[in-house]
PDB file of C-alpha atoms in Angstrom:
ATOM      1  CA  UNK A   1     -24.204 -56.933 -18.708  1.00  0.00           C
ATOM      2  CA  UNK A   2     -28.074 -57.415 -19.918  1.00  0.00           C
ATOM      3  CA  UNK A   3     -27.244 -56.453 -23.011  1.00  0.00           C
ATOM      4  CA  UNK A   4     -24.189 -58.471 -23.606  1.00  0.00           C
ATOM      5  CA  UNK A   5     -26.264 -61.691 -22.713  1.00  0.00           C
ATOM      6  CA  UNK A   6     -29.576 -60.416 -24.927  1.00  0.00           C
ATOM      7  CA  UNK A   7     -27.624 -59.722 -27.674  1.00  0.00           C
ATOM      8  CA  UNK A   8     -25.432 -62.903 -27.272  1.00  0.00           C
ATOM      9  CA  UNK A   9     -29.309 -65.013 -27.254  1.00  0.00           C
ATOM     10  CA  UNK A  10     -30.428 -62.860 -30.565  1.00  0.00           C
ATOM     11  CA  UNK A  11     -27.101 -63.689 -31.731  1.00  0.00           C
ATOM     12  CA  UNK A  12     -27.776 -67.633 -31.451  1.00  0.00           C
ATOM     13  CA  UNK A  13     -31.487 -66.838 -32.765  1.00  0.00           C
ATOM     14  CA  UNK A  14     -30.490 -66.018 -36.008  1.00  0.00           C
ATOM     15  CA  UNK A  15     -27.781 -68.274 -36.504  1.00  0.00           C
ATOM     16  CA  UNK A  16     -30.754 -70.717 -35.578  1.00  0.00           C
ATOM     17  CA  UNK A  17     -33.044 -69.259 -38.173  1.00  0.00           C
ATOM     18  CA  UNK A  18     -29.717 -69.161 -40.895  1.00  0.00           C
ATOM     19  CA  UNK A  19     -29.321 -72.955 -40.620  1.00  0.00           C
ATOM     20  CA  UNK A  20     -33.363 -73.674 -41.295  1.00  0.00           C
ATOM     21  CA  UNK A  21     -33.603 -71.424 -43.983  1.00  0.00           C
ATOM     22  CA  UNK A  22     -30.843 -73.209 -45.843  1.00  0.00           C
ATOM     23  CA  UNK A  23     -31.599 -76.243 -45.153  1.00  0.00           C
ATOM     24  CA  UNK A  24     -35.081 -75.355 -46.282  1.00  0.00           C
ATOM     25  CA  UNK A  25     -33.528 -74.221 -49.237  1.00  0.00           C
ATOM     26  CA  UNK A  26     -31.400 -77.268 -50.204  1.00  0.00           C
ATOM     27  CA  UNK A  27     -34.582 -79.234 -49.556  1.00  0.00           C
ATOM     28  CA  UNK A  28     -36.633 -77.139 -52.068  1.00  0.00           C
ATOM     29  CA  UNK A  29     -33.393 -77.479 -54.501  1.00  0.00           C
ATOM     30  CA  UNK A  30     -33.367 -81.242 -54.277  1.00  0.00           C
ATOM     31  CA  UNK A  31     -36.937 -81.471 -55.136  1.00  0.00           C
ATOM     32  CA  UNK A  32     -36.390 -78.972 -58.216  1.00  0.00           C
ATOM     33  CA  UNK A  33     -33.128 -81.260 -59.374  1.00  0.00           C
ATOM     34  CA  UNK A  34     -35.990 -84.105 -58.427  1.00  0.00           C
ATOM     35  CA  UNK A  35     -38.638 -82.974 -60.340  1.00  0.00           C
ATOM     36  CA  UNK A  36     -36.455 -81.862 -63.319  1.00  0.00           C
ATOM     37  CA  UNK A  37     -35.925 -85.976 -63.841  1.00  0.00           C
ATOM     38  CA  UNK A  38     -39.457 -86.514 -64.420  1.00  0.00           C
ATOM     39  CA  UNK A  39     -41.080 -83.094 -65.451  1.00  0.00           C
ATOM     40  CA  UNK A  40     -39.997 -81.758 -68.757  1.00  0.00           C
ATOM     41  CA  UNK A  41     -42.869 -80.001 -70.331  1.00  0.00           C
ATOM     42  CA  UNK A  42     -43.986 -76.353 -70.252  1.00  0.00           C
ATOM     43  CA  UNK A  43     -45.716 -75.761 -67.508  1.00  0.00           C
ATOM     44  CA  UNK A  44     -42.868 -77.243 -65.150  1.00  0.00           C
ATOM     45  CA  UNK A  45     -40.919 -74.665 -66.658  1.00  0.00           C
ATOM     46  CA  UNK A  46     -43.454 -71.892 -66.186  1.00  0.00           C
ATOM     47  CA  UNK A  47     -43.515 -72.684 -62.414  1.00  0.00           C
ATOM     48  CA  UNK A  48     -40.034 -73.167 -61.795  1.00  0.00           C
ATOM     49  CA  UNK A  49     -39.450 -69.672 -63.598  1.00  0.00           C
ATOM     50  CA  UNK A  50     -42.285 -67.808 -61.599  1.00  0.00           C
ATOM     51  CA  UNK A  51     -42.196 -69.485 -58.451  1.00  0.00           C
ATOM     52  CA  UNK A  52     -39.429 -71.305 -57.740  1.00  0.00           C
ATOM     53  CA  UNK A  53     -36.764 -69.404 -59.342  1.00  0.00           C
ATOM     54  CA  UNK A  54     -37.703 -66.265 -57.788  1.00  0.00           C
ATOM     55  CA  UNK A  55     -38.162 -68.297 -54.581  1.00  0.00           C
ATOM     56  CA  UNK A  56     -33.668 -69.131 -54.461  1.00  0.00           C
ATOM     57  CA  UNK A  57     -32.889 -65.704 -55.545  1.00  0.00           C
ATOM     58  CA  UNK A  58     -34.928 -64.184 -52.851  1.00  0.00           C
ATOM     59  CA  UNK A  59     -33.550 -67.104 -50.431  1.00  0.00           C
ATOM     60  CA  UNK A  60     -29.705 -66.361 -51.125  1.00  0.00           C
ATOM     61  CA  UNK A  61     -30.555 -62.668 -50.748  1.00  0.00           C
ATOM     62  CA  UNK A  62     -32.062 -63.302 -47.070  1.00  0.00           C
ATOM     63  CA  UNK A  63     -29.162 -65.942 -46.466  1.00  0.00           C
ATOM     64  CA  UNK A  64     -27.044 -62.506 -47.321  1.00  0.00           C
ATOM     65  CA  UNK A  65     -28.555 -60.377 -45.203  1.00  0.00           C
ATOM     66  CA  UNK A  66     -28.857 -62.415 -42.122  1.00  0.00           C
ATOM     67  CA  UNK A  67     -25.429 -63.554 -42.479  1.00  0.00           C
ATOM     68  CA  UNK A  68     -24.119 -59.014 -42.804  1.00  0.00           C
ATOM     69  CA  UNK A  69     -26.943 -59.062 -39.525  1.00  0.00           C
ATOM     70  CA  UNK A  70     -25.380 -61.957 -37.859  1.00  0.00           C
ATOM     71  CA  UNK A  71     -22.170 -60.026 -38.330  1.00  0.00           C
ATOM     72  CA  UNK A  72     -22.897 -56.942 -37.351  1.00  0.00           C
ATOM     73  CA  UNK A  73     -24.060 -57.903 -34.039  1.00  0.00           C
ATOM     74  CA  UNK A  74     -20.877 -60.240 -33.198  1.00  0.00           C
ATOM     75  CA  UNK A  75     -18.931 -56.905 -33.573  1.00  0.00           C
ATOM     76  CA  UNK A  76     -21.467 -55.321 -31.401  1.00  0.00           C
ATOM     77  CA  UNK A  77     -21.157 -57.949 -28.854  1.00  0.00           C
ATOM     78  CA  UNK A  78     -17.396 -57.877 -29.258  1.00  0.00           C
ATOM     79  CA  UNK A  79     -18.035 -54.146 -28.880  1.00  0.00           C
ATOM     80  CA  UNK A  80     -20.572 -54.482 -25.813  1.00  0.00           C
ATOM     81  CA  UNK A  81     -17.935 -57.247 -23.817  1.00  0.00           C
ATOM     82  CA  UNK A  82     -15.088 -54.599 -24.141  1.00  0.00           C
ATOM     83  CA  UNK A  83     -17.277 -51.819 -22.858  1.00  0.00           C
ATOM     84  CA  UNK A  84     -18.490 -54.213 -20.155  1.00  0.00           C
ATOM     85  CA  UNK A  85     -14.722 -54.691 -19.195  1.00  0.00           C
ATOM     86  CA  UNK A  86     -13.481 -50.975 -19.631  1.00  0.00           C
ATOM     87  CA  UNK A  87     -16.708 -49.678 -17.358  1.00  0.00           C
ATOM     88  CA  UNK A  88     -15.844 -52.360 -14.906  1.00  0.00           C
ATOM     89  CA  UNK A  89     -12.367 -51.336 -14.992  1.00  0.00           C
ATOM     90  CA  UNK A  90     -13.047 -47.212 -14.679  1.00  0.00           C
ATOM     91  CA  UNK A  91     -15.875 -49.048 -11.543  1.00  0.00           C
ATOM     92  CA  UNK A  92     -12.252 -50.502  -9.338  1.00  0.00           C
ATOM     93  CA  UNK A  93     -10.112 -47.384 -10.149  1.00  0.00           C
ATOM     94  CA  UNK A  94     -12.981 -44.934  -9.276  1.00  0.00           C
ATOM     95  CA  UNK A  95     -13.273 -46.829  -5.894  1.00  0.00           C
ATOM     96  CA  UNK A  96      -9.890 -46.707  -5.453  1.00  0.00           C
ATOM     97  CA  UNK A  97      -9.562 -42.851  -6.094  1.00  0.00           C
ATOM     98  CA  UNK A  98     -12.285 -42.344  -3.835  1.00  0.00           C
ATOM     99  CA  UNK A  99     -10.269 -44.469  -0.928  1.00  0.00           C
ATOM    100  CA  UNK A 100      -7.138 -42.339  -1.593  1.00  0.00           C
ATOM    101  CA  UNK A 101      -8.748 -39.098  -1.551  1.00  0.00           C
ATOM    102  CA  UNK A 102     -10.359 -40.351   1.740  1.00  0.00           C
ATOM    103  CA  UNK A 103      -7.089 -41.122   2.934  1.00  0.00           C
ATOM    104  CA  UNK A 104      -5.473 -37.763   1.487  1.00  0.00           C
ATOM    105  CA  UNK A 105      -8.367 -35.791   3.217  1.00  0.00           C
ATOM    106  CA  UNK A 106      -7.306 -37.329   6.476  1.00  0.00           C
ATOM    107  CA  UNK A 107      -3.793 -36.348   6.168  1.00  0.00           C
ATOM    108  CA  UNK A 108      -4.396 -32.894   5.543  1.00  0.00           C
ATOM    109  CA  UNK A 109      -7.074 -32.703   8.551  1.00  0.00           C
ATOM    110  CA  UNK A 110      -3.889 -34.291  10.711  1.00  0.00           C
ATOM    111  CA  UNK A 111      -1.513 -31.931   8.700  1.00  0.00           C
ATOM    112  CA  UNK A 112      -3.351 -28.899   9.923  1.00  0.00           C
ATOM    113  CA  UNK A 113      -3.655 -30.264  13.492  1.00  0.00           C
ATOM    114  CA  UNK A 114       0.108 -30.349  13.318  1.00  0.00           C
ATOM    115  CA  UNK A 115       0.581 -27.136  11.776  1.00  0.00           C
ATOM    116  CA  UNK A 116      -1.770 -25.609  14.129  1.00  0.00           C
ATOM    117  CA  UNK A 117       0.613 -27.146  17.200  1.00  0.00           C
ATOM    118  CA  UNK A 118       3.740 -26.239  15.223  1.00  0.00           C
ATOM    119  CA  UNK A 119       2.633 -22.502  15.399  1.00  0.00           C
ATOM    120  CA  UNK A 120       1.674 -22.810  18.928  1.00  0.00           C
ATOM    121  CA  UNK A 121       4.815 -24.072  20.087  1.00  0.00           C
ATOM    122  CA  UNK A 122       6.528 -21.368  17.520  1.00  0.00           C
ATOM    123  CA  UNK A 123       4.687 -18.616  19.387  1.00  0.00           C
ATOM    124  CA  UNK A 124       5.836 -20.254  23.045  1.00  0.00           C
ATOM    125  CA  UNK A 125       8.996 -20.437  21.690  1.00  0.00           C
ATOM    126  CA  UNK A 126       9.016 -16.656  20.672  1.00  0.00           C
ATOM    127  CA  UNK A 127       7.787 -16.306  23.851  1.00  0.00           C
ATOM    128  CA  UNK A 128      10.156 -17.832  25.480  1.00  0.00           C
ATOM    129  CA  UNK A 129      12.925 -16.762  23.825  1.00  0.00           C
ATOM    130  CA  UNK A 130      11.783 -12.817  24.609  1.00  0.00           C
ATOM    131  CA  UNK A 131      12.100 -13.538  28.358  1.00  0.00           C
ATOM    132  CA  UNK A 132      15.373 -15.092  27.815  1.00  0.00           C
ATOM    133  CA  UNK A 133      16.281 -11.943  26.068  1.00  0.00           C
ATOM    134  CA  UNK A 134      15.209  -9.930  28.342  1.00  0.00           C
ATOM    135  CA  UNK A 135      16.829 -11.481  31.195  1.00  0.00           C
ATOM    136  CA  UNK A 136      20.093 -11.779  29.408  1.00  0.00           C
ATOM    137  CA  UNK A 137      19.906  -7.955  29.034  1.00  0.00           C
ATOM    138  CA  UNK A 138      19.042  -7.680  32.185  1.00  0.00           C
ATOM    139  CA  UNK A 139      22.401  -9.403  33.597  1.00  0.00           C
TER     140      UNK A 139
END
């Protein structure tokens, strides 16, 4: 159940961390579309094509990534929850098997108390039964 809940917080952390990068992104975007109004020369374009250029391509790549990450581990929470419920499930049945077999050990301790009697009285009854033969022959 740990687990479920860390995972569920990193989950939330990188959705956090997903919304400020693009944002910092679009903000960095407005201020090229800004900047492309007013500076036209050369060296704008230099820096735009060394730094800022390589800047979106390497932002929409992490966007990417985070976004497969922030994936994967809803699945694994997904995953994680069901494993939570199946374990908690196999947890009440297990109990349950235990309280049967406790119950199923008691019956056979009073079914071989009862046995044991049955035989008993089978053997008085034999018994019994030889003296009444023996009498009746005796008649």
């Amino acid at each position: 159940m740990k687990e479920s809940i860390w995972l569920k917080n990193q989950l939330e952390h990188i959705t956090e961390i997903r919304w400020l990068v693009e944002r910092y992104n679009t903000h960095i975007q407005n201020l090229q579309q800004e900047t492309l109004l007013v500076w036209h020369d050369t060296a704008s374009k230099n820096v735009r094509q060394r730094y800022l250029s390589p800047h979106t391509e390497e932002s929409i790549q992490l966007n990417h990534a985070l976004k497969e990450h922030t994936q994967r581990i809803s699945e694994q929470s997904v995953t994680l929850d069901k494993f939570d419920d199946d374990s908690s499930t196999v947890n009440m049945l297990s109990e349950e098997i235990e309280i049967r077999r406790a119950r199923s050990q008691t019956e056979v301790a009073s079914s071989a108390i009862s046995l044991s009697l049955c035989t008993d009285r089978s053997q008085e009854t034999l018994g019994l039964l030889a003296n009444v033969s023996r009498l009746l022959d005796g008649l």
